[in-house]
Short mmCIF file of C-alpha atoms and ligand atoms in Angstrom, two decimals:
data_model
loop_
_atom_site.label_atom_id
_atom_site.label_comp_id
_atom_site.label_asym_id
_atom_site.label_seq_id
_atom_site.Cartn_x
_atom_site.Cartn_y
_atom_site.Cartn_z
CA MET G 1 83.31 101.69 60.69
CA PRO G 2 86.10 103.37 62.37
CA ALA G 3 87.91 101.44 65.38
CA ARG G 4 86.30 102.35 68.68
CA ILE G 5 86.87 102.34 72.42
CA ALA G 6 84.78 99.61 74.07
CA ASN G 7 81.53 100.60 75.49
CA SER G 8 82.37 98.89 78.89
CA VAL G 9 85.01 101.56 79.54
CA GLN G 10 83.29 104.74 77.95
CA SER G 11 81.65 105.79 81.01
CA VAL G 12 84.49 104.82 83.30
CA HIS G 13 86.67 107.72 84.71
CA SER G 14 87.09 109.32 88.06
CA ARG G 15 85.70 112.69 88.84
CA ILE G 16 88.21 113.25 91.77
CA ARG G 17 91.03 112.68 89.29
CA GLU G 18 89.39 114.99 86.70
CA LEU G 19 89.53 117.68 89.18
CA ALA G 20 92.94 116.62 90.51
CA GLU G 21 94.53 116.65 87.00
CA VAL G 22 93.34 120.44 86.79
CA ALA G 23 94.85 121.05 90.09
CA MET G 24 98.08 119.65 89.19
CA GLY G 25 98.49 121.89 86.41
CA MET G 26 98.02 124.95 88.59
CA GLU G 27 100.56 126.87 91.02
CA GLY G 28 99.99 127.13 94.81
CA VAL G 29 97.12 124.64 95.16
CA LEU G 30 96.44 123.38 98.76
CA LYS G 31 95.94 119.67 97.85
CA LEU G 32 93.30 117.86 99.90
CA TYR G 33 91.78 116.00 97.06
CA PHE G 34 93.62 112.66 97.15
CA GLY G 35 93.65 110.07 100.06
CA GLU G 36 97.09 110.60 101.19
CA SER G 37 99.07 112.78 103.67
CA ASN G 38 102.01 115.10 102.65
CA GLN G 39 104.18 113.05 105.05
CA PRO G 40 106.88 110.94 103.56
CA THR G 41 107.22 107.07 103.97
CA PRO G 42 108.78 106.46 107.45
CA GLU G 43 112.61 106.10 107.04
CA PHE G 44 112.88 102.61 108.30
CA ILE G 45 110.48 101.62 105.44
CA LYS G 46 112.54 103.45 102.87
CA GLN G 47 115.70 101.91 104.06
CA ALA G 48 114.30 98.55 103.70
CA GLY G 49 113.30 99.22 100.19
CA ILE G 50 116.85 100.25 99.20
CA ARG G 51 118.24 97.30 101.15
CA ALA G 52 116.12 95.04 99.02
CA LEU G 53 117.23 96.48 95.87
CA SER G 54 120.60 96.09 96.77
CA GLU G 55 119.95 92.52 97.85
CA GLY G 56 118.55 91.75 94.43
CA TYR G 57 114.88 92.02 94.75
CA THR G 58 114.77 93.17 91.30
CA PHE G 59 113.05 90.01 89.63
CA TYR G 60 109.50 88.72 89.33
CA THR G 61 108.12 87.05 92.34
CA GLU G 62 105.44 84.62 92.85
CA ASN G 63 102.04 85.63 91.32
CA ALA G 64 100.64 85.56 95.12
CA GLY G 65 103.56 87.47 96.28
CA LEU G 66 106.68 86.72 98.31
CA PRO G 67 105.97 83.92 100.85
CA SER G 68 107.56 85.96 103.54
CA LEU G 69 105.04 88.92 103.03
CA ARG G 70 102.21 86.82 102.78
CA ARG G 71 103.35 85.54 106.36
CA ALA G 72 103.62 88.88 107.59
CA VAL G 73 100.03 89.63 106.30
CA ALA G 74 98.74 86.46 108.05
CA GLU G 75 100.57 87.80 111.32
CA HIS G 76 98.70 91.01 110.91
CA TYR G 77 95.38 89.31 111.15
CA ARG G 78 96.74 87.21 113.95
CA LYS G 79 98.00 90.04 116.00
CA TRP G 80 95.34 92.68 115.38
CA HIS G 81 92.09 90.77 114.83
CA SER G 82 93.04 87.18 116.36
CA VAL G 83 92.20 85.62 113.06
CA SER G 84 94.34 82.71 111.79
CA LEU G 85 94.91 82.59 108.08
CA ASP G 86 96.89 80.18 105.99
CA PRO G 87 99.42 82.54 104.04
CA GLU G 88 99.89 80.05 101.42
CA SER G 89 96.39 79.67 100.43
CA GLU G 90 94.20 82.65 101.70
CA VAL G 91 96.40 85.55 101.05
CA VAL G 92 97.23 87.04 97.69
CA ILE G 93 99.63 90.08 97.16
CA GLY G 94 98.69 92.84 94.65
CA ALA G 95 100.21 95.96 93.33
CA SER G 96 98.08 98.16 95.44
CA GLY G 97 94.79 98.11 97.21
CA VAL G 98 93.01 98.98 93.92
CA GLN G 99 94.63 96.11 91.96
CA ALA G 100 93.46 93.66 94.81
CA LEU G 101 89.91 95.19 94.58
CA HIS G 102 90.19 94.65 90.69
CA VAL G 103 91.29 91.12 91.01
CA GLY G 104 88.66 90.22 93.60
CA ILE G 105 85.76 91.78 91.67
CA ARG G 106 86.98 90.28 88.41
CA CYS G 107 86.76 86.64 89.91
CA VAL G 108 83.18 86.83 90.76
CA LEU G 109 81.30 88.75 88.17
CA ASP G 110 80.41 87.92 84.65
CA PRO G 111 78.91 90.38 81.92
CA GLY G 112 75.35 91.20 82.94
CA ASP G 113 75.90 90.46 86.75
CA GLU G 114 75.02 93.08 89.19
CA ALA G 115 76.97 94.13 92.41
CA ILE G 116 75.51 96.11 95.42
CA ILE G 117 77.74 98.75 96.53
CA LEU G 118 77.23 100.71 99.97
CA THR G 119 77.65 104.35 98.96
CA PRO G 120 78.74 107.19 99.10
CA ALA G 121 82.03 105.21 98.34
CA TRP G 122 85.37 105.52 96.89
CA PRO G 123 84.35 105.24 93.24
CA ASN G 124 86.96 102.86 91.93
CA GLY G 125 84.81 99.83 93.17
CA ALA G 126 81.89 100.82 90.94
CA SER G 127 84.17 101.67 88.06
CA ILE G 128 85.80 98.30 88.30
CA VAL G 129 82.29 96.55 88.17
CA ALA G 130 81.42 98.66 84.98
CA MET G 131 84.78 97.39 83.43
CA ALA G 132 83.68 93.80 83.99
CA ASN G 133 80.67 94.45 81.82
CA ALA G 134 78.70 94.47 85.12
CA THR G 135 76.16 96.83 86.87
CA ALA G 136 76.94 98.66 90.05
CA ILE G 137 73.55 98.92 92.18
CA HIS G 138 74.17 101.87 94.64
CA VAL G 139 72.63 101.69 98.13
CA ALA G 140 73.18 104.94 100.09
CA HIS G 141 74.01 104.87 103.71
CA PRO G 142 71.45 107.17 105.48
CA LEU G 143 72.45 109.54 108.23
CA CYS G 144 70.82 108.75 111.44
CA GLY G 145 71.26 111.45 113.89
CA ASP G 146 74.88 111.99 113.63
CA ARG G 147 75.75 108.34 112.45
CA TYR G 148 75.64 106.77 109.27
CA VAL G 149 73.86 103.46 109.15
CA ILE G 150 73.24 100.63 106.69
CA ASP G 151 69.53 100.62 105.12
CA PHE G 152 68.89 96.76 105.37
CA ASP G 153 65.40 97.13 103.80
CA ALA G 154 67.07 98.91 100.91
CA LEU G 155 69.52 96.39 100.61
CA GLU G 156 67.08 93.48 100.07
CA SER G 157 65.12 95.54 97.56
CA ALA G 158 68.24 95.78 95.67
CA VAL G 159 68.74 92.10 95.23
CA SER G 160 67.79 90.68 91.92
CA PRO G 161 68.46 87.32 90.09
CA ARG G 162 71.64 88.92 88.62
CA THR G 163 73.08 89.81 92.01
CA ARG G 164 76.64 88.25 92.76
CA LEU G 165 78.36 90.65 95.09
CA LEU G 166 78.05 93.13 97.93
CA VAL G 167 80.95 95.50 98.38
CA TYR G 168 81.27 97.78 101.42
CA THR G 169 84.19 99.93 102.96
CA SER G 170 84.98 100.00 106.70
CA PRO G 171 86.19 102.63 107.82
CA SER G 172 84.62 104.32 104.91
CA ASN G 173 85.95 106.54 102.21
CA PRO G 174 84.61 109.24 102.34
CA LEU G 175 82.26 108.81 105.38
CA GLY G 176 84.40 107.64 107.82
CA TRP G 177 81.69 105.17 108.91
CA VAL G 178 82.54 102.06 110.68
CA ALA G 179 80.76 98.73 110.52
CA THR G 180 79.79 97.51 113.81
CA VAL G 181 80.07 93.86 114.59
CA GLU G 182 76.24 93.82 114.35
CA ASP G 183 76.23 95.39 111.00
CA GLN G 184 78.64 92.78 109.93
CA VAL G 185 76.68 89.82 111.39
CA ARG G 186 73.66 91.23 109.20
CA LEU G 187 75.60 91.63 106.29
CA LEU G 188 76.96 88.17 106.39
CA ASP G 189 73.45 86.85 107.02
CA PHE G 190 72.18 88.87 104.08
CA ALA G 191 74.95 87.59 101.78
CA ARG G 192 74.65 83.94 102.90
CA ARG G 193 70.96 83.97 102.40
CA HIS G 194 71.08 85.32 98.82
CA GLY G 195 74.34 83.34 97.76
CA LEU G 196 76.41 86.58 97.36
CA TRP G 197 80.09 87.31 97.68
CA ILE G 198 81.06 89.98 100.31
CA LEU G 199 83.99 92.16 99.62
CA ALA G 200 84.89 94.06 102.48
CA ASP G 201 87.56 96.98 101.75
CA GLU G 202 89.26 97.30 105.01
CA VAL G 203 92.29 99.40 103.69
CA TYR G 204 91.82 101.85 106.63
CA ASP G 205 91.45 99.18 109.30
CA ARG G 206 94.10 100.83 111.70
CA LEU G 207 92.73 104.35 111.23
CA TYR G 208 90.16 104.19 113.91
CA TYR G 209 89.61 106.97 116.45
CA ALA G 210 86.85 105.10 118.46
CA GLY G 211 88.42 101.91 119.75
CA ALA G 212 89.42 101.27 123.30
CA ARG G 213 93.09 102.55 122.77
CA LEU G 214 94.37 104.47 119.50
CA GLY G 215 96.06 102.00 117.28
CA ASP G 216 93.30 99.33 117.87
CA PRO G 217 91.81 98.43 114.51
CA VAL G 218 88.13 98.46 113.49
CA PRO G 219 86.54 94.85 113.71
CA SER G 220 87.46 92.87 110.55
CA ILE G 221 84.70 90.80 109.06
CA LEU G 222 87.22 88.00 108.82
CA ARG G 223 86.48 87.46 112.56
CA LEU G 224 82.89 86.56 112.05
CA ALA G 225 83.23 84.96 108.63
CA THR G 226 84.36 81.21 108.62
CA ARG G 227 87.15 80.59 106.04
CA GLU G 228 84.22 78.77 103.93
CA ASP G 229 82.16 81.82 103.56
CA ALA G 230 82.16 83.87 100.45
CA VAL G 231 84.18 86.61 101.95
CA MET G 232 87.08 88.50 100.40
CA VAL G 233 88.97 91.51 102.23
CA VAL G 234 91.05 93.90 100.51
CA HIS G 235 93.78 95.89 102.05
CA SER G 236 96.74 98.10 101.30
CA LEU G 237 100.04 99.40 102.72
CA SER G 238 99.34 102.76 101.29
CA LYS G 239 97.14 104.47 104.25
CA THR G 240 98.68 103.09 107.48
CA TYR G 241 102.50 103.37 106.38
CA CYS G 242 102.26 106.47 104.02
CA MET G 243 103.31 104.20 101.22
CA THR G 244 100.94 105.33 98.54
CA GLY G 245 103.61 105.51 95.89
CA TRP G 246 104.96 101.92 96.70
CA ARG G 247 101.72 100.16 95.36
CA VAL G 248 101.36 97.15 97.38
CA GLY G 249 98.24 95.80 98.68
CA TRP G 250 96.65 92.58 99.39
CA LEU G 251 93.43 90.27 99.16
CA VAL G 252 92.34 87.79 101.69
CA ALA G 253 89.89 85.37 100.45
CA ARG G 254 88.30 81.90 100.34
CA ARG G 255 90.93 79.42 99.10
CA ASP G 256 89.31 78.77 95.49
CA LEU G 257 89.06 82.64 94.98
CA ALA G 258 92.55 83.22 96.26
CA GLN G 259 93.84 80.42 93.85
CA LYS G 260 91.99 82.19 90.89
CA ALA G 261 93.24 85.60 91.96
CA THR G 262 96.58 84.51 92.07
CA GLN G 263 96.44 83.03 88.46
CA LEU G 264 94.68 86.18 87.27
CA ASN G 265 97.38 88.40 88.67
CA GLU G 266 99.59 86.75 85.91
CA PHE G 267 97.65 88.57 83.40
CA MET G 268 97.29 92.03 85.25
CA ILE G 269 100.38 92.52 86.87
CA SER G 270 102.38 89.20 87.15
CA CYS G 271 103.35 90.40 90.62
CA ALA G 272 103.84 93.28 92.73
CA SER G 273 107.32 94.72 92.64
CA GLY G 274 109.73 92.62 94.54
CA PHE G 275 111.50 95.37 96.55
CA ALA G 276 108.30 97.21 97.34
CA GLN G 277 107.06 93.82 98.84
CA LYS G 278 110.16 93.67 100.75
CA ALA G 279 109.84 97.03 102.17
CA ALA G 280 105.94 96.07 102.82
CA GLU G 281 107.01 93.00 104.91
CA VAL G 282 109.33 95.47 107.03
CA ALA G 283 106.52 97.91 107.44
CA LEU G 284 104.14 95.46 108.82
CA GLY G 285 106.72 94.05 110.88
CA GLY G 286 107.49 97.04 113.00
CA GLY G 287 106.81 100.85 113.09
CA GLU G 288 104.29 100.84 115.72
CA GLU G 289 105.66 103.99 116.80
CA GLU G 290 105.36 105.68 113.79
CA VAL G 291 101.79 104.36 113.27
CA LEU G 292 100.67 105.76 116.68
CA THR G 293 102.42 109.20 116.25
CA MET G 294 100.56 109.34 112.89
CA LEU G 295 97.24 108.35 114.47
CA GLU G 296 97.45 111.06 117.06
CA ARG G 297 98.30 113.81 114.45
CA LEU G 298 95.20 112.55 112.48
CA LYS G 299 92.92 112.62 115.21
CA ALA G 300 94.08 116.14 116.11
CA ASN G 301 93.62 117.24 112.55
CA ARG G 302 90.35 115.53 112.53
CA ASP G 303 89.09 117.60 115.51
CA PHE G 304 90.49 120.81 114.35
CA CYS G 305 89.06 120.61 111.11
CA ILE G 306 85.66 119.80 112.59
CA ALA G 307 85.78 122.58 114.92
CA ALA G 308 86.45 125.03 111.92
CA LEU G 309 83.80 123.47 109.77
CA GLU G 310 81.21 123.63 112.37
CA LYS G 311 81.49 127.58 112.63
CA MET G 312 81.11 127.66 108.75
CA LEU G 313 77.78 128.82 107.04
CA ARG G 314 75.53 126.13 105.59
CA VAL G 315 77.99 123.21 106.83
CA THR G 316 76.88 120.09 108.67
CA VAL G 317 79.55 117.74 109.50
CA PRO G 318 79.20 114.35 110.80
CA LYS G 319 82.13 113.01 112.97
CA PRO G 320 83.99 110.00 111.35
CA ALA G 321 85.10 107.30 113.43
CA GLY G 322 87.88 106.07 110.98
CA ALA G 323 89.87 106.85 107.79
CA PHE G 324 91.07 110.32 107.26
CA TYR G 325 88.23 112.25 105.60
CA LEU G 326 85.56 114.61 106.36
CA PHE G 327 82.40 114.62 104.30
CA PRO G 328 80.65 117.76 105.22
CA LYS G 329 77.20 118.45 103.67
CA ILE G 330 76.65 121.98 102.38
CA ASP G 331 73.10 123.21 102.67
CA GLY G 332 71.69 124.01 99.11
CA LEU G 333 74.56 122.55 97.25
CA ARG G 334 73.41 120.92 94.10
CA ASP G 335 76.40 120.54 91.87
CA SER G 336 79.58 119.62 93.94
CA PHE G 337 81.68 119.26 91.00
CA ASP G 338 81.09 123.01 90.00
CA PHE G 339 81.78 124.07 93.68
CA CYS G 340 84.91 122.38 93.87
CA ARG G 341 86.10 123.60 90.39
CA ARG G 342 85.30 127.11 91.38
CA LEU G 343 86.84 126.79 94.89
CA LEU G 344 90.01 125.58 93.14
CA ASP G 345 90.04 128.52 90.41
CA GLN G 346 89.02 131.16 93.13
CA GLU G 347 90.90 129.99 96.20
CA ARG G 348 93.43 127.38 94.88
CA VAL G 349 92.00 124.73 97.34
CA GLY G 350 91.74 121.08 95.86
CA LEU G 351 88.92 119.00 97.26
CA ALA G 352 86.94 115.90 95.91
CA PRO G 353 83.41 116.55 94.90
CA GLY G 354 80.80 114.47 96.67
CA VAL G 355 78.94 113.41 93.41
CA ALA G 356 82.21 111.65 92.50
CA PHE G 357 81.33 108.99 95.56
CA GLY G 358 77.93 107.68 94.00
CA ALA G 359 74.60 107.68 95.51
CA GLY G 360 74.12 110.01 98.52
CA GLY G 361 77.27 111.84 97.61
CA GLU G 362 75.87 114.80 95.85
CA GLY G 363 75.64 117.83 98.09
CA SER G 364 78.77 117.24 100.05
CA ILE G 365 82.41 117.68 99.45
CA ARG G 366 85.37 115.50 100.77
CA ILE G 367 88.30 116.93 102.52
CA CYS G 368 91.23 114.74 103.45
CA PHE G 369 92.68 115.59 106.85
CA ALA G 370 95.76 113.83 106.30
CA ALA G 371 97.82 116.75 105.40
CA ASP G 372 99.91 118.85 107.70
CA ARG G 373 98.24 121.83 109.78
CA SER G 374 100.19 124.06 107.56
CA VAL G 375 98.01 122.95 104.67
CA LEU G 376 94.74 122.45 106.64
CA GLU G 377 94.55 125.79 108.37
CA PRO G 378 94.93 128.07 105.23
CA ALA G 379 92.52 125.48 103.21
CA LEU G 380 89.97 125.83 105.78
CA GLU G 381 90.07 129.60 105.89
CA ARG G 382 89.90 130.01 102.22
CA LEU G 383 86.72 127.42 102.25
CA GLU G 384 85.03 129.69 104.83
CA LYS G 385 85.78 132.67 102.72
CA PHE G 386 84.51 131.12 99.65
CA LEU G 387 81.31 129.88 101.45
CA ARG G 388 80.80 133.17 102.91
CA LEU G 389 81.16 135.16 99.50
CA SER G 390 79.97 132.80 96.95
CA VAL G 391 76.58 132.34 95.24
CA PHE G 392 75.97 128.57 94.52
CA ALA G 393 73.19 126.29 94.10
C1 PLP P 401 88.33 102.83 100.38
C2 PLP P 401 89.75 102.51 99.42
N1 PLP P 401 90.07 101.42 99.05
C3 PLP P 401 91.27 100.98 98.28
C4 PLP P 401 92.05 102.20 98.13
C5 PLP P 401 93.24 101.89 97.39
O1 PLP P 401 94.52 102.10 97.84
P1 PLP P 401 95.83 101.87 97.14
O2 PLP P 401 95.54 101.43 95.66
O3 PLP P 401 96.85 103.12 97.13
O4 PLP P 401 96.38 100.78 97.87
C6 PLP P 401 91.88 103.50 98.61
C7 PLP P 401 92.48 104.61 98.24
O5 PLP P 401 92.16 105.73 98.24
C8 PLP P 401 90.50 103.68 99.23
O6 PLP P 401 90.03 104.82 99.69
#
């Protein structure tokens, strides 16, 4: 028997990446496939990283991350969510949001277990579940009028004796849907009744356009949950601070899980890079002006893209309340990967296919509106032309 690749990873690959890798080998592509802007990391954060390097933050740190960064994370929750956390026992720093997601999921699933995932969702959660030899059960968000909602009946039906975990993302990638406080009360009740963990992916918490003031975050589930609840929250520096390449994120969780995640970090990453952690600490401690400027730019981009999409043939586009994606539905579209592939080849526009986001995603395409207008405007013009001239199903 030849040596082979493990079954648990055979089906795991990102269809967003698949398309992006093709695009990266092409010239002149307008790139809207990844969840990042073309804005550089703010200067004060870059300088903090450089300073940290010269101050000697080039060694391993604690598995749970630098104590000073964990304190800055606790301060984030105090300041923005009025939640009090113990930085020593309830916060674990990871090398990115996706790694925090990985360690959190790994802590609660055994082979054969099931995790319910509210979809369409960024595909990495479901893939990480598969890598744990467990099964992701997708429950799609139905669109009610112009707002996505949670189908609580479908959620109840999805529970089996093997269910251990419920994963949701608020604000959602790709929908921009935001869980209301009432949604969270019901999700908590659901999880408590069935003895499940909740993993709330809140990496976009500050990217919210429907708060009382721009800059106000979406409600975190940590406000409702007690510290004894089986709840974990994943977060990241990537989105709010344009730090996708720095790879720093965190997990907030019940103490026992946080302790285990800290231990598991040893076997995955040992720790996030020390100088990146120092830069993250500085980012969390300041930069409100930069965040607000970015939010104003994002909101204007969102409204510009929606106005352009609403004029296009066969397109319906729900208005996102958070994150930086639009997820327009294209009437009659049955193969979004093929659509995106042809759009890339013919028009040099790189989008993410809806099929990549699980149940409820096919028939849509994801556009990241975090890029500059100089990218968004020609990209939308080319999409309009493609929709007008192409035959697709
Ligand atoms: C919903 C969601 N969670 C987590 C992440 C992870 O971000 P990172 O690994 O860059 O911290 C992303 C990135 O796109 C995301 O969209």
